[in-house]
Amino acid sequence: QVQLVESGGGLVQPGGSLRLSCAASGSIFSINAMGWYRQAPGKERELVGLITRAGTTNFADALKGRFTISRDNTKNTVYLQMSSLKPEDTAVYYCTARRPSSGLGSTPLASDYWGQGTQVTISS
């Protein structure tokens, strides 16, 4: 089993920046891809980005240029750097991890492990 713990969420003004972190523990050998989804109230969970140990990514086109995903394999940690934040970015951000066989598809149904989520609120 794998446990994922997010940190770094909070309240930020429009135009601001925020960095989320997610640390994995447990059966780390089971994990290849790690990444982030987000879900706003009343909306479906949507892909932010996924990244493998080797650095291959699947990233939401609409967020490219403002959001960046990275990971530190030695720390079993994935990061999401968010810049130029907009009110529309307000959501619960969920860390996720996948076994190698689960691939990098966008559907959240393919993810094997989930964190509890961290609230990101963009408001003036």
Short mmCIF file of N, CA and C in Angstrom, two decimals:
data_model
loop_
_atom_site.label_atom_id
_atom_site.label_comp_id
_atom_site.label_asym_id
_atom_site.label_seq_id
_atom_site.Cartn_x
_atom_site.Cartn_y
_atom_site.Cartn_z
N GLN A 1 0.84 -1.19 0.00
CA GLN A 1 0.00 0.00 0.00
C GLN A 1 0.88 1.24 0.00
N VAL A 2 0.31 2.33 -0.53
CA VAL A 2 1.00 3.60 -0.64
C VAL A 2 0.17 4.67 0.05
N GLN A 3 0.85 5.52 0.79
CA GLN A 3 0.20 6.66 1.41
C GLN A 3 0.75 7.94 0.80
N LEU A 4 -0.14 8.90 0.54
CA LEU A 4 0.23 10.16 -0.06
C LEU A 4 -0.25 11.29 0.83
N VAL A 5 0.63 12.22 1.13
CA VAL A 5 0.29 13.34 1.99
C VAL A 5 0.64 14.64 1.28
N GLU A 6 -0.38 15.46 1.03
CA GLU A 6 -0.18 16.75 0.38
C GLU A 6 0.07 17.84 1.40
N SER A 7 0.74 18.88 0.94
CA SER A 7 0.93 20.07 1.75
C SER A 7 1.12 21.26 0.83
N GLY A 8 0.92 22.44 1.38
CA GLY A 8 1.18 23.66 0.64
C GLY A 8 -0.04 24.42 0.17
N GLY A 9 -1.21 23.87 0.36
CA GLY A 9 -2.41 24.58 -0.05
C GLY A 9 -2.69 25.78 0.84
N GLY A 10 -3.60 26.63 0.38
CA GLY A 10 -3.93 27.79 1.16
C GLY A 10 -4.69 28.82 0.35
N LEU A 11 -4.77 30.01 0.90
CA LEU A 11 -5.47 31.13 0.29
C LEU A 11 -4.45 32.06 -0.35
N VAL A 12 -4.67 32.36 -1.63
CA VAL A 12 -3.76 33.20 -2.39
C VAL A 12 -4.58 34.20 -3.21
N GLN A 13 -4.06 35.40 -3.35
CA GLN A 13 -4.71 36.39 -4.18
C GLN A 13 -4.49 36.10 -5.66
N PRO A 14 -5.41 36.54 -6.51
CA PRO A 14 -5.20 36.37 -7.95
C PRO A 14 -3.85 36.93 -8.38
N GLY A 15 -3.19 36.19 -9.26
CA GLY A 15 -1.87 36.58 -9.71
C GLY A 15 -0.74 36.03 -8.87
N GLY A 16 -1.06 35.46 -7.75
CA GLY A 16 -0.05 34.93 -6.85
C GLY A 16 0.44 33.56 -7.25
N SER A 17 1.33 33.02 -6.44
CA SER A 17 1.94 31.72 -6.69
C SER A 17 1.81 30.84 -5.47
N LEU A 18 1.88 29.55 -5.72
CA LEU A 18 1.78 28.57 -4.65
C LEU A 18 2.49 27.31 -5.10
N ARG A 19 3.13 26.63 -4.17
CA ARG A 19 3.80 25.38 -4.47
C ARG A 19 3.23 24.28 -3.59
N LEU A 20 2.71 23.25 -4.23
CA LEU A 20 2.19 22.09 -3.53
C LEU A 20 3.23 20.99 -3.51
N SER A 21 3.24 20.23 -2.43
CA SER A 21 4.12 19.09 -2.31
C SER A 21 3.31 17.87 -1.93
N CYS A 22 3.76 16.72 -2.36
CA CYS A 22 3.13 15.46 -2.01
C CYS A 22 4.21 14.43 -1.78
N ALA A 23 4.25 13.89 -0.58
CA ALA A 23 5.23 12.89 -0.22
C ALA A 23 4.58 11.52 -0.15
N ALA A 24 5.20 10.55 -0.79
CA ALA A 24 4.71 9.18 -0.79
C ALA A 24 5.48 8.34 0.20
N SER A 25 4.78 7.42 0.82
CA SER A 25 5.41 6.47 1.72
C SER A 25 4.72 5.12 1.59
N GLY A 26 5.33 4.11 2.16
CA GLY A 26 4.79 2.76 2.06
C GLY A 26 5.51 1.97 0.99
N SER A 27 4.75 1.34 0.12
CA SER A 27 5.31 0.49 -0.92
C SER A 27 5.72 1.32 -2.12
N ILE A 28 6.78 2.07 -1.94
CA ILE A 28 7.23 3.02 -2.97
C ILE A 28 7.60 2.31 -4.26
N PHE A 29 8.08 1.09 -4.15
CA PHE A 29 8.46 0.34 -5.35
C PHE A 29 7.29 0.12 -6.29
N SER A 30 6.07 0.26 -5.78
CA SER A 30 4.88 0.05 -6.59
C SER A 30 4.56 1.23 -7.49
N ILE A 31 5.21 2.36 -7.28
CA ILE A 31 4.85 3.61 -7.95
C ILE A 31 5.74 3.90 -9.14
N ASN A 32 5.12 4.29 -10.23
CA ASN A 32 5.85 4.92 -11.32
C ASN A 32 5.40 6.38 -11.43
N ALA A 33 4.23 6.61 -11.98
CA ALA A 33 3.75 7.97 -12.14
C ALA A 33 3.24 8.54 -10.82
N MET A 34 3.48 9.83 -10.64
CA MET A 34 2.87 10.61 -9.58
C MET A 34 2.36 11.90 -10.19
N GLY A 35 1.43 12.53 -9.53
CA GLY A 35 0.95 13.78 -10.07
C GLY A 35 -0.23 14.36 -9.32
N TRP A 36 -0.98 15.18 -10.04
CA TRP A 36 -2.02 15.99 -9.43
C TRP A 36 -3.28 16.03 -10.27
N TYR A 37 -4.41 15.96 -9.60
CA TYR A 37 -5.71 16.28 -10.14
C TYR A 37 -6.31 17.40 -9.29
N ARG A 38 -7.34 18.02 -9.81
CA ARG A 38 -8.06 19.00 -9.01
C ARG A 38 -9.55 18.85 -9.24
N GLN A 39 -10.32 19.27 -8.26
CA GLN A 39 -11.76 19.17 -8.34
C GLN A 39 -12.40 20.37 -7.65
N ALA A 40 -13.13 21.14 -8.42
CA ALA A 40 -13.88 22.27 -7.90
C ALA A 40 -15.28 21.80 -7.52
N PRO A 41 -15.95 22.52 -6.62
CA PRO A 41 -17.30 22.12 -6.21
C PRO A 41 -18.24 21.99 -7.40
N GLY A 42 -18.93 20.87 -7.47
CA GLY A 42 -19.89 20.64 -8.53
C GLY A 42 -19.29 20.23 -9.86
N LYS A 43 -17.98 20.07 -9.92
CA LYS A 43 -17.32 19.71 -11.17
C LYS A 43 -16.62 18.37 -11.04
N GLU A 44 -16.29 17.80 -12.19
CA GLU A 44 -15.58 16.54 -12.21
C GLU A 44 -14.11 16.74 -11.86
N ARG A 45 -13.51 15.69 -11.36
CA ARG A 45 -12.09 15.73 -11.10
C ARG A 45 -11.34 15.77 -12.43
N GLU A 46 -10.41 16.70 -12.57
CA GLU A 46 -9.71 16.88 -13.83
C GLU A 46 -8.20 16.78 -13.64
N LEU A 47 -7.57 16.30 -14.67
CA LEU A 47 -6.12 16.14 -14.65
C LEU A 47 -5.43 17.49 -14.61
N VAL A 48 -4.44 17.61 -13.73
CA VAL A 48 -3.49 18.71 -13.78
C VAL A 48 -2.22 18.23 -14.48
N GLY A 49 -1.59 17.21 -13.93
CA GLY A 49 -0.41 16.67 -14.57
C GLY A 49 0.08 15.42 -13.88
N LEU A 50 0.75 14.58 -14.66
CA LEU A 50 1.37 13.36 -14.17
C LEU A 50 2.80 13.32 -14.66
N ILE A 51 3.66 12.70 -13.87
CA ILE A 51 5.06 12.59 -14.26
C ILE A 51 5.61 11.26 -13.77
N THR A 52 6.35 10.58 -14.64
CA THR A 52 6.95 9.30 -14.29
C THR A 52 8.31 9.52 -13.64
N ARG A 53 8.89 8.43 -13.15
CA ARG A 53 10.23 8.51 -12.58
C ARG A 53 11.24 9.03 -13.59
N ALA A 54 11.04 8.68 -14.86
CA ALA A 54 11.95 9.09 -15.90
C ALA A 54 11.69 10.49 -16.42
N GLY A 55 10.60 11.12 -16.01
CA GLY A 55 10.30 12.47 -16.43
C GLY A 55 9.29 12.61 -17.54
N THR A 56 8.72 11.53 -18.01
CA THR A 56 7.65 11.61 -18.99
C THR A 56 6.41 12.21 -18.34
N THR A 57 5.72 13.09 -19.05
CA THR A 57 4.58 13.78 -18.47
C THR A 57 3.33 13.66 -19.32
N ASN A 58 2.22 13.82 -18.65
CA ASN A 58 0.93 14.08 -19.28
C ASN A 58 0.37 15.28 -18.52
N PHE A 59 0.27 16.40 -19.21
CA PHE A 59 -0.09 17.64 -18.54
C PHE A 59 -1.25 18.31 -19.25
N ALA A 60 -2.12 18.90 -18.48
CA ALA A 60 -3.27 19.58 -19.04
C ALA A 60 -2.83 20.75 -19.91
N ASP A 61 -3.28 20.76 -21.16
CA ASP A 61 -2.87 21.81 -22.09
C ASP A 61 -3.23 23.21 -21.58
N ALA A 62 -4.38 23.33 -20.96
CA ALA A 62 -4.85 24.63 -20.51
C ALA A 62 -4.01 25.21 -19.38
N LEU A 63 -3.24 24.39 -18.71
CA LEU A 63 -2.45 24.84 -17.57
C LEU A 63 -0.97 25.00 -17.88
N LYS A 64 -0.56 24.55 -19.04
CA LYS A 64 0.84 24.69 -19.42
C LYS A 64 1.21 26.17 -19.50
N GLY A 65 2.36 26.49 -18.97
CA GLY A 65 2.80 27.88 -18.94
C GLY A 65 2.57 28.55 -17.61
N ARG A 66 1.58 28.10 -16.87
CA ARG A 66 1.33 28.62 -15.52
C ARG A 66 1.69 27.61 -14.44
N PHE A 67 1.45 26.35 -14.71
CA PHE A 67 1.72 25.29 -13.74
C PHE A 67 2.88 24.43 -14.22
N THR A 68 3.69 23.97 -13.29
CA THR A 68 4.80 23.10 -13.61
C THR A 68 4.84 21.94 -12.62
N ILE A 69 5.00 20.74 -13.14
CA ILE A 69 5.11 19.57 -12.29
C ILE A 69 6.56 19.09 -12.26
N SER A 70 6.99 18.63 -11.12
CA SER A 70 8.32 18.08 -10.98
C SER A 70 8.31 17.04 -9.87
N ARG A 71 9.39 16.28 -9.77
CA ARG A 71 9.47 15.30 -8.70
C ARG A 71 10.92 15.07 -8.30
N ASP A 72 11.07 14.63 -7.09
CA ASP A 72 12.35 14.25 -6.55
C ASP A 72 12.25 12.78 -6.18
N ASN A 73 12.84 11.93 -6.99
CA ASN A 73 12.72 10.50 -6.77
C ASN A 73 13.38 10.05 -5.47
N THR A 74 14.43 10.74 -5.06
CA THR A 74 15.11 10.36 -3.83
C THR A 74 14.26 10.65 -2.60
N LYS A 75 13.34 11.59 -2.72
CA LYS A 75 12.45 11.94 -1.62
C LYS A 75 11.05 11.39 -1.80
N ASN A 76 10.81 10.70 -2.91
CA ASN A 76 9.48 10.18 -3.22
C ASN A 76 8.43 11.28 -3.14
N THR A 77 8.76 12.41 -3.70
CA THR A 77 7.92 13.59 -3.59
C THR A 77 7.68 14.21 -4.95
N VAL A 78 6.44 14.62 -5.18
CA VAL A 78 6.08 15.32 -6.40
C VAL A 78 5.62 16.72 -6.02
N TYR A 79 5.90 17.68 -6.90
CA TYR A 79 5.60 19.07 -6.64
C TYR A 79 4.73 19.64 -7.75
N LEU A 80 3.96 20.64 -7.40
CA LEU A 80 3.21 21.40 -8.38
C LEU A 80 3.44 22.87 -8.09
N GLN A 81 4.16 23.53 -8.99
CA GLN A 81 4.38 24.96 -8.89
C GLN A 81 3.30 25.67 -9.68
N MET A 82 2.55 26.51 -9.02
CA MET A 82 1.44 27.22 -9.63
C MET A 82 1.72 28.71 -9.60
N SER A 83 1.60 29.34 -10.75
CA SER A 83 1.86 30.77 -10.89
C SER A 83 0.70 31.44 -11.60
N SER A 84 0.67 32.76 -11.51
CA SER A 84 -0.39 33.55 -12.15
C SER A 84 -1.76 32.98 -11.85
N LEU A 85 -1.99 32.71 -10.60
CA LEU A 85 -3.20 32.01 -10.20
C LEU A 85 -4.45 32.85 -10.44
N LYS A 86 -5.50 32.16 -10.83
CA LYS A 86 -6.78 32.76 -11.15
C LYS A 86 -7.86 32.21 -10.22
N PRO A 87 -8.94 32.95 -10.04
CA PRO A 87 -10.05 32.40 -9.24
C PRO A 87 -10.53 31.05 -9.73
N GLU A 88 -10.46 30.82 -11.04
CA GLU A 88 -10.89 29.55 -11.61
C GLU A 88 -10.01 28.38 -11.19
N ASP A 89 -8.85 28.66 -10.63
CA ASP A 89 -7.98 27.60 -10.14
C ASP A 89 -8.40 27.09 -8.76
N THR A 90 -9.35 27.75 -8.15
CA THR A 90 -9.83 27.33 -6.84
C THR A 90 -10.39 25.92 -6.91
N ALA A 91 -9.87 25.04 -6.08
CA ALA A 91 -10.28 23.64 -6.10
C ALA A 91 -9.57 22.91 -4.98
N VAL A 92 -10.01 21.70 -4.74
CA VAL A 92 -9.23 20.78 -3.93
C VAL A 92 -8.25 20.08 -4.87
N TYR A 93 -7.00 20.13 -4.53
CA TYR A 93 -5.96 19.51 -5.33
C TYR A 93 -5.56 18.19 -4.69
N TYR A 94 -5.64 17.13 -5.48
CA TYR A 94 -5.37 15.79 -4.99
C TYR A 94 -4.08 15.24 -5.59
N CYS A 95 -3.23 14.77 -4.73
CA CYS A 95 -2.07 14.04 -5.18
C CYS A 95 -2.48 12.63 -5.56
N THR A 96 -1.81 12.08 -6.57
CA THR A 96 -2.12 10.73 -7.00
C THR A 96 -0.84 9.99 -7.35
N ALA A 97 -0.92 8.68 -7.34
CA ALA A 97 0.19 7.83 -7.73
C ALA A 97 -0.34 6.62 -8.46
N ARG A 98 0.49 6.09 -9.37
CA ARG A 98 0.07 4.98 -10.19
C ARG A 98 1.14 3.91 -10.27
N ARG A 99 0.69 2.68 -10.34
CA ARG A 99 1.58 1.57 -10.65
C ARG A 99 2.02 1.67 -12.10
N PRO A 100 3.12 1.03 -12.46
CA PRO A 100 3.59 1.11 -13.85
C PRO A 100 2.56 0.67 -14.87
N SER A 101 1.76 -0.32 -14.55
CA SER A 101 0.78 -0.83 -15.50
C SER A 101 -0.39 0.12 -15.74
N SER A 102 -0.53 1.15 -14.92
CA SER A 102 -1.68 2.04 -15.01
C SER A 102 -1.51 3.15 -16.04
N GLY A 103 -0.32 3.37 -16.52
CA GLY A 103 -0.08 4.31 -17.59
C GLY A 103 -0.21 5.76 -17.19
N LEU A 104 -0.41 6.61 -18.20
CA LEU A 104 -0.48 8.06 -18.00
C LEU A 104 -1.76 8.66 -18.57
N GLY A 105 -2.78 7.87 -18.74
CA GLY A 105 -4.03 8.38 -19.25
C GLY A 105 -4.65 9.43 -18.34
N SER A 106 -5.47 10.29 -18.91
CA SER A 106 -6.02 11.43 -18.18
C SER A 106 -7.09 11.06 -17.17
N THR A 107 -7.78 9.98 -17.39
CA THR A 107 -8.90 9.63 -16.51
C THR A 107 -8.42 9.35 -15.10
N PRO A 108 -9.08 9.93 -14.10
CA PRO A 108 -8.71 9.63 -12.72
C PRO A 108 -8.98 8.19 -12.33
N LEU A 109 -9.80 7.50 -13.09
CA LEU A 109 -10.09 6.10 -12.80
C LEU A 109 -8.86 5.21 -12.93
N ALA A 110 -7.85 5.69 -13.63
CA ALA A 110 -6.63 4.91 -13.82
C ALA A 110 -5.66 5.03 -12.65
N SER A 111 -5.91 5.96 -11.75
CA SER A 111 -5.00 6.15 -10.62
C SER A 111 -5.23 5.10 -9.55
N ASP A 112 -4.15 4.67 -8.93
CA ASP A 112 -4.21 3.62 -7.93
C ASP A 112 -4.25 4.14 -6.50
N TYR A 113 -3.65 5.28 -6.26
CA TYR A 113 -3.56 5.83 -4.91
C TYR A 113 -3.88 7.31 -4.93
N TRP A 114 -4.48 7.78 -3.84
CA TRP A 114 -4.88 9.17 -3.71
C TRP A 114 -4.54 9.72 -2.34
N GLY A 115 -4.14 10.99 -2.32
CA GLY A 115 -4.03 11.70 -1.07
C GLY A 115 -5.38 12.24 -0.64
N GLN A 116 -5.40 12.87 0.51
CA GLN A 116 -6.66 13.38 1.06
C GLN A 116 -7.10 14.69 0.41
N GLY A 117 -6.22 15.34 -0.29
CA GLY A 117 -6.53 16.60 -0.93
C GLY A 117 -6.12 17.79 -0.09
N THR A 118 -5.77 18.87 -0.77
CA THR A 118 -5.44 20.12 -0.10
C THR A 118 -6.18 21.25 -0.81
N GLN A 119 -6.79 22.11 -0.03
CA GLN A 119 -7.61 23.18 -0.59
C GLN A 119 -6.74 24.32 -1.08
N VAL A 120 -6.99 24.74 -2.30
CA VAL A 120 -6.36 25.92 -2.87
C VAL A 120 -7.47 26.90 -3.21
N THR A 121 -7.41 28.07 -2.62
CA THR A 121 -8.42 29.09 -2.84
C THR A 121 -7.77 30.36 -3.36
N ILE A 122 -8.23 30.81 -4.51
CA ILE A 122 -7.72 32.03 -5.12
C ILE A 122 -8.82 33.08 -5.03
N SER A 123 -8.60 34.08 -4.24
CA SER A 123 -9.62 35.08 -4.00
C SER A 123 -9.00 36.38 -3.54
N SER A 124 -9.62 37.47 -3.95
CA SER A 124 -9.21 38.79 -3.50
C SER A 124 -10.14 39.32 -2.41
#
